[in-house]
């Protein structure tokens, strides 16, 4: 198969190489056709940031449609997230989306940050409630729900706004029916959603069917994680109450001490999941890159989405 040629069951991505720009809205990109996006977290040190930017350079081979940068609990990475989003958004030919949580923040704090993003040319925000304090103490701040943050974002600027979705329900949801009603309410005010990672395509499609029955038409981009660190990912999955298929995890554990073999299994599993999702009509794939290039590049290659012409960043 020639580089850049999709597998027969994977739809082609639109060629955005001549129209890509930093202030593109993600909802507009999704309306054009399938997207490939990447998620990073802000490193704690300047050296870490430099290494991440090198990784982002390597991932230009994927010609991503957009990337996103996470936001630490309670705003613990506020400045590093902001600086990374603003600088990367200015330097790349695709939009960089800022994650933003509201629990523990005041309205004025968030409005100030949003105004800063708007003035800096950032056009895309992922609105999240965020986790309450682990010790059970009051979170403080002016917000409780992501829908409240979406309302504030709409008031402050003309952003494309995404929210989170959990295919296997949010870990704090009392039951599946109430989870889906709450998610439908979020999607009614948002432009798109990105999911928590999961490992079975059926979980995604069941969620979409349930939301469709509630009248939801908002695009929901599935999140896929290459499991290059089974211990760490298992911990995150258990916290999110994401089911880990026994047979799949047994494969990871059988090669856990062989880095090359583990990478091969991780890429194969993530690519197979992504292919099944795209073939079934998912509007794109959002890869949790974990600030590394090798696994996302491998997934992109298997999908036939890796080698695409890049364009130079411009001042305009």
Short mmCIF file of C-alpha atoms in Angstrom, two decimals:
data_model
loop_
_atom_site.label_atom_id
_atom_site.label_comp_id
_atom_site.label_asym_id
_atom_site.label_seq_id
_atom_site.Cartn_x
_atom_site.Cartn_y
_atom_site.Cartn_z
CA UNK A 1 0.00 0.00 0.00
CA UNK A 2 1.39 3.41 -0.94
CA UNK A 3 2.02 5.91 1.88
CA UNK A 4 -1.02 8.09 2.45
CA UNK A 5 -3.42 5.55 0.91
CA UNK A 6 -6.18 4.66 3.40
CA UNK A 7 -7.12 1.07 4.13
CA UNK A 8 -10.17 0.08 2.10
CA UNK A 9 -12.46 0.49 5.11
CA UNK A 10 -10.98 3.83 6.25
CA UNK A 11 -12.46 6.96 4.66
CA UNK A 12 -10.04 9.47 3.16
CA UNK A 13 -9.38 12.69 5.01
CA UNK A 14 -10.07 15.91 3.11
CA UNK A 15 -6.92 17.52 1.72
CA UNK A 16 -6.61 20.59 3.92
CA UNK A 17 -2.97 21.27 2.98
CA UNK A 18 -3.83 24.48 1.11
CA UNK A 19 -6.50 25.77 3.48
CA UNK A 20 -5.06 24.84 6.87
CA UNK A 21 -4.73 27.72 9.28
CA UNK A 22 -4.39 28.33 12.99
CA UNK A 23 -7.78 29.99 13.50
CA UNK A 24 -9.81 27.21 11.87
CA UNK A 25 -12.79 26.09 13.95
CA UNK A 26 -12.87 22.42 14.84
CA UNK A 27 -16.60 22.16 14.16
CA UNK A 28 -15.93 23.41 10.63
CA UNK A 29 -13.13 20.85 10.16
CA UNK A 30 -15.44 18.05 11.30
CA UNK A 31 -18.10 19.20 8.84
CA UNK A 32 -15.59 18.77 5.98
CA UNK A 33 -14.82 15.12 6.71
CA UNK A 34 -12.84 12.81 9.02
CA UNK A 35 -10.19 14.42 11.23
CA UNK A 36 -7.03 13.14 12.86
CA UNK A 37 -6.09 14.93 16.07
CA UNK A 38 -3.52 14.53 18.83
CA UNK A 39 -3.57 15.26 22.55
CA UNK A 40 -0.59 16.39 24.63
CA UNK A 41 -0.03 17.40 28.24
CA UNK A 42 2.08 20.39 29.33
CA UNK A 43 5.52 19.30 30.63
CA UNK A 44 6.64 20.57 34.02
CA UNK A 45 10.02 21.94 32.88
CA UNK A 46 11.35 24.12 30.08
CA UNK A 47 13.45 21.19 28.87
CA UNK A 48 10.32 19.08 28.77
CA UNK A 49 8.55 21.72 26.69
CA UNK A 50 11.46 21.78 24.23
CA UNK A 51 11.32 17.99 23.95
CA UNK A 52 7.57 18.11 23.37
CA UNK A 53 7.95 20.65 20.58
CA UNK A 54 10.48 18.31 18.94
CA UNK A 55 7.88 15.55 19.20
CA UNK A 56 5.25 17.79 17.64
CA UNK A 57 7.68 18.46 14.78
CA UNK A 58 8.03 14.70 14.22
CA UNK A 59 4.27 14.35 14.16
CA UNK A 60 3.99 16.80 11.27
CA UNK A 61 4.18 13.64 9.13
CA UNK A 62 0.58 13.01 10.17
CA UNK A 63 -0.50 16.47 9.05
CA UNK A 64 -2.89 16.61 12.03
CA UNK A 65 -6.11 18.55 11.63
CA UNK A 66 -5.82 19.89 15.17
CA UNK A 67 -4.07 19.16 18.46
CA UNK A 68 -5.05 19.79 22.06
CA UNK A 69 -3.25 20.55 25.32
CA UNK A 70 -4.60 19.36 28.66
CA UNK A 71 -5.23 21.44 31.78
CA UNK A 72 -4.11 20.21 35.19
CA UNK A 73 -6.53 19.62 38.06
CA UNK A 74 -7.58 22.83 39.76
CA UNK A 75 -5.60 24.90 37.29
CA UNK A 76 -2.25 23.43 38.39
CA UNK A 77 -0.88 23.79 34.84
CA UNK A 78 -2.76 26.96 33.94
CA UNK A 79 0.22 29.06 32.85
CA UNK A 80 2.07 26.22 31.11
CA UNK A 81 -1.07 25.15 29.28
CA UNK A 82 -1.77 28.73 28.23
CA UNK A 83 1.80 29.42 27.07
CA UNK A 84 2.05 26.16 25.13
CA UNK A 85 -1.35 26.61 23.46
CA UNK A 86 -0.71 30.22 22.43
CA UNK A 87 2.82 29.64 21.12
CA UNK A 88 2.00 26.42 19.28
CA UNK A 89 -1.16 27.89 17.79
CA UNK A 90 0.87 30.78 16.37
CA UNK A 91 3.58 28.50 14.97
CA UNK A 92 1.52 25.74 13.33
CA UNK A 93 -0.72 25.51 10.30
CA UNK A 94 -3.49 23.83 12.28
CA UNK A 95 -5.45 24.94 15.33
CA UNK A 96 -4.35 24.13 18.86
CA UNK A 97 -7.24 23.58 21.27
CA UNK A 98 -6.97 24.51 24.94
CA UNK A 99 -8.51 22.25 27.56
CA UNK A 100 -10.13 24.24 30.35
CA UNK A 101 -11.72 23.07 33.61
CA UNK A 102 -14.07 25.14 35.74
CA UNK A 103 -14.35 23.44 39.14
CA UNK A 104 -12.44 25.48 41.71
CA UNK A 105 -12.25 28.58 39.52
CA UNK A 106 -14.07 31.88 39.79
CA UNK A 107 -15.96 33.36 36.88
CA UNK A 108 -13.52 36.27 36.63
CA UNK A 109 -10.48 33.95 36.53
CA UNK A 110 -11.87 31.97 33.63
CA UNK A 111 -13.18 35.02 31.77
CA UNK A 112 -9.73 36.60 31.95
CA UNK A 113 -8.06 33.48 30.56
CA UNK A 114 -10.65 33.16 27.78
CA UNK A 115 -10.20 36.80 26.82
CA UNK A 116 -6.45 36.17 26.66
CA UNK A 117 -6.99 33.18 24.39
CA UNK A 118 -9.31 35.15 22.12
CA UNK A 119 -6.82 38.02 21.84
CA UNK A 120 -4.04 35.53 21.04
CA UNK A 121 -5.91 33.92 18.16
CA UNK A 122 -6.95 30.70 19.91
CA UNK A 123 -10.38 29.71 18.60
CA UNK A 124 -11.04 26.27 20.10
CA UNK A 125 -11.73 25.28 23.71
CA UNK A 126 -12.52 21.91 25.30
CA UNK A 127 -14.82 22.75 28.22
CA UNK A 128 -14.52 20.38 31.17
CA UNK A 129 -15.94 20.42 34.66
CA UNK A 130 -12.79 18.98 36.21
CA UNK A 131 -12.42 16.71 39.21
CA UNK A 132 -13.38 17.75 42.74
CA UNK A 133 -10.67 17.60 45.45
CA UNK A 134 -9.65 14.01 46.16
CA UNK A 135 -10.06 14.53 49.92
CA UNK A 136 -13.74 15.39 49.54
CA UNK A 137 -13.32 19.01 50.62
CA UNK A 138 -15.38 21.72 48.89
CA UNK A 139 -13.91 22.70 45.53
CA UNK A 140 -14.88 26.35 45.81
CA UNK A 141 -15.23 28.57 42.79
CA UNK A 142 -18.32 29.62 40.87
CA UNK A 143 -18.96 26.54 38.73
CA UNK A 144 -20.10 22.95 39.10
CA UNK A 145 -20.89 21.71 35.60
CA UNK A 146 -19.25 21.89 32.18
CA UNK A 147 -22.45 23.35 30.72
CA UNK A 148 -21.93 26.42 32.91
CA UNK A 149 -18.43 26.82 31.49
CA UNK A 150 -19.76 26.47 27.93
CA UNK A 151 -22.19 29.32 28.63
CA UNK A 152 -19.33 31.54 29.83
CA UNK A 153 -17.19 30.68 26.80
CA UNK A 154 -20.07 31.68 24.52
CA UNK A 155 -20.37 35.01 26.33
CA UNK A 156 -16.67 35.83 26.11
CA UNK A 157 -15.86 35.05 22.48
CA UNK A 158 -16.59 33.29 19.22
CA UNK A 159 -15.00 29.95 20.08
CA UNK A 160 -15.64 26.47 18.76
CA UNK A 161 -16.48 24.61 21.96
CA UNK A 162 -16.06 20.92 22.68
CA UNK A 163 -17.03 18.85 25.70
CA UNK A 164 -16.06 15.43 27.04
CA UNK A 165 -18.02 12.22 26.55
CA UNK A 166 -17.62 8.88 28.32
CA UNK A 167 -18.73 5.90 26.21
CA UNK A 168 -18.96 3.67 29.29
CA UNK A 169 -20.59 6.49 31.33
CA UNK A 170 -18.90 9.01 33.59
CA UNK A 171 -17.37 7.34 36.66
CA UNK A 172 -19.51 9.50 38.97
CA UNK A 173 -22.80 8.94 37.12
CA UNK A 174 -25.45 7.18 39.23
CA UNK A 175 -26.77 5.17 36.26
CA UNK A 176 -26.55 4.92 32.48
CA UNK A 177 -29.85 6.65 31.71
CA UNK A 178 -29.05 9.76 33.74
CA UNK A 179 -25.53 9.83 32.30
CA UNK A 180 -26.88 9.89 28.77
CA UNK A 181 -29.43 12.60 29.59
CA UNK A 182 -26.71 14.75 31.14
CA UNK A 183 -24.40 14.15 28.18
CA UNK A 184 -27.22 15.03 25.76
CA UNK A 185 -27.68 18.32 27.64
CA UNK A 186 -23.97 19.09 27.23
CA UNK A 187 -24.00 18.24 23.56
CA UNK A 188 -26.98 20.50 22.99
CA UNK A 189 -24.86 23.55 23.87
CA UNK A 190 -21.51 22.33 22.48
CA UNK A 191 -20.17 22.13 18.92
CA UNK A 192 -18.54 18.70 19.27
CA UNK A 193 -17.31 16.20 21.84
CA UNK A 194 -14.17 14.12 22.36
CA UNK A 195 -14.41 10.90 24.30
CA UNK A 196 -12.47 9.39 27.13
CA UNK A 197 -10.36 6.53 25.75
CA UNK A 198 -11.93 3.07 25.55
CA UNK A 199 -10.97 -0.28 24.06
CA UNK A 200 -14.09 -1.72 22.38
CA UNK A 201 -15.69 0.01 19.40
CA UNK A 202 -19.09 -1.30 20.47
CA UNK A 203 -18.96 0.96 23.55
CA UNK A 204 -18.67 4.01 21.30
CA UNK A 205 -21.39 2.98 18.86
CA UNK A 206 -23.80 2.06 21.67
CA UNK A 207 -23.29 5.52 23.18
CA UNK A 208 -23.90 7.20 19.82
CA UNK A 209 -27.09 5.17 19.29
CA UNK A 210 -28.37 6.08 22.76
CA UNK A 211 -27.67 9.77 22.18
CA UNK A 212 -29.21 9.70 18.72
CA UNK A 213 -32.38 8.34 20.32
CA UNK A 214 -32.35 11.46 22.52
CA UNK A 215 -32.13 13.71 19.47
CA UNK A 216 -28.38 14.41 19.58
CA UNK A 217 -26.68 15.19 16.26
CA UNK A 218 -23.47 16.80 17.59
CA UNK A 219 -20.33 15.04 16.27
CA UNK A 220 -18.53 12.91 18.84
CA UNK A 221 -14.86 12.17 18.13
CA UNK A 222 -13.61 8.94 19.71
CA UNK A 223 -10.44 9.06 21.78
CA UNK A 224 -7.96 6.23 21.18
CA UNK A 225 -4.87 5.54 23.27
CA UNK A 226 -1.93 3.38 22.14
CA UNK A 227 -1.11 1.36 25.26
CA UNK A 228 2.66 1.75 25.36
CA UNK A 229 2.67 1.70 29.18
CA UNK A 230 0.14 -0.92 30.32
CA UNK A 231 0.59 -0.24 34.04
CA UNK A 232 -0.01 3.50 33.73
CA UNK A 233 -2.89 3.18 31.27
CA UNK A 234 -4.51 0.49 33.43
CA UNK A 235 -4.45 2.89 36.37
CA UNK A 236 -6.07 5.66 34.32
CA UNK A 237 -8.62 3.23 32.86
CA UNK A 238 -9.61 1.95 36.28
CA UNK A 239 -10.05 5.51 37.56
CA UNK A 240 -12.32 6.24 34.60
CA UNK A 241 -14.08 2.88 34.97
CA UNK A 242 -13.11 2.00 31.40
CA UNK A 243 -13.35 -1.75 30.79
CA UNK A 244 -10.04 -3.42 29.90
CA UNK A 245 -10.67 -6.51 27.74
CA UNK A 246 -8.90 -9.47 29.34
CA UNK A 247 -7.52 -10.93 26.12
CA UNK A 248 -6.14 -7.58 24.98
CA UNK A 249 -4.52 -6.86 28.32
CA UNK A 250 -3.00 -10.32 28.42
CA UNK A 251 -1.27 -9.50 25.12
CA UNK A 252 0.15 -6.30 26.59
CA UNK A 253 1.36 -8.04 29.72
CA UNK A 254 2.98 -10.84 27.71
CA UNK A 255 5.31 -8.34 26.00
CA UNK A 256 5.60 -5.77 28.79
CA UNK A 257 9.36 -6.38 29.14
CA UNK A 258 10.06 -6.10 25.40
CA UNK A 259 9.78 -2.46 24.39
CA UNK A 260 9.76 -3.09 20.64
CA UNK A 261 7.20 -5.88 20.87
CA UNK A 262 5.01 -3.81 23.19
CA UNK A 263 5.09 -0.90 20.75
CA UNK A 264 4.06 -3.21 17.91
CA UNK A 265 1.11 -4.60 19.87
CA UNK A 266 0.07 -1.14 21.08
CA UNK A 267 0.12 0.34 17.57
CA UNK A 268 -1.69 -2.65 16.06
CA UNK A 269 -4.47 -2.57 18.67
CA UNK A 270 -4.95 1.20 18.47
CA UNK A 271 -4.96 1.17 14.66
CA UNK A 272 -7.45 -1.71 14.54
CA UNK A 273 -9.77 0.15 16.91
CA UNK A 274 -9.42 3.39 14.95
CA UNK A 275 -10.12 1.59 11.68
CA UNK A 276 -13.26 -0.04 13.08
CA UNK A 277 -14.48 3.31 14.41
CA UNK A 278 -13.87 5.17 11.16
CA UNK A 279 -15.41 2.42 9.06
CA UNK A 280 -18.49 2.62 11.27
CA UNK A 281 -18.93 6.34 10.70
CA UNK A 282 -16.98 8.05 13.49
CA UNK A 283 -16.19 11.67 12.48
CA UNK A 284 -12.49 11.31 13.22
CA UNK A 285 -9.95 9.87 15.65
CA UNK A 286 -8.34 11.70 18.58
CA UNK A 287 -5.06 10.02 19.59
CA UNK A 288 -3.78 10.33 23.14
CA UNK A 289 -0.13 10.79 22.18
CA UNK A 290 1.29 10.87 25.74
CA UNK A 291 3.87 13.36 24.42
CA UNK A 292 5.55 10.67 22.27
CA UNK A 293 5.71 10.39 18.49
CA UNK A 294 6.40 6.72 17.70
CA UNK A 295 3.00 5.23 18.50
CA UNK A 296 0.87 7.93 16.80
CA UNK A 297 3.09 7.74 13.72
CA UNK A 298 2.65 3.98 13.67
CA UNK A 299 -1.13 4.25 13.95
CA UNK A 300 -1.23 6.87 11.21
CA UNK A 301 0.87 4.67 8.93
CA UNK A 302 -1.42 1.68 9.43
CA UNK A 303 -4.44 3.82 8.61
CA UNK A 304 -2.75 5.12 5.48
CA UNK A 305 -2.90 8.60 6.98
CA UNK A 306 0.75 9.17 7.82
CA UNK A 307 2.59 10.79 4.93
CA UNK A 308 0.87 13.95 3.77
CA UNK A 309 2.31 17.18 2.34
CA UNK A 310 3.11 19.76 4.97
CA UNK A 311 2.96 23.52 4.45
CA UNK A 312 5.11 26.23 5.93
CA UNK A 313 3.65 28.41 8.66
CA UNK A 314 2.86 31.92 7.51
CA UNK A 315 2.50 35.23 9.24
CA UNK A 316 -1.04 35.55 7.93
#
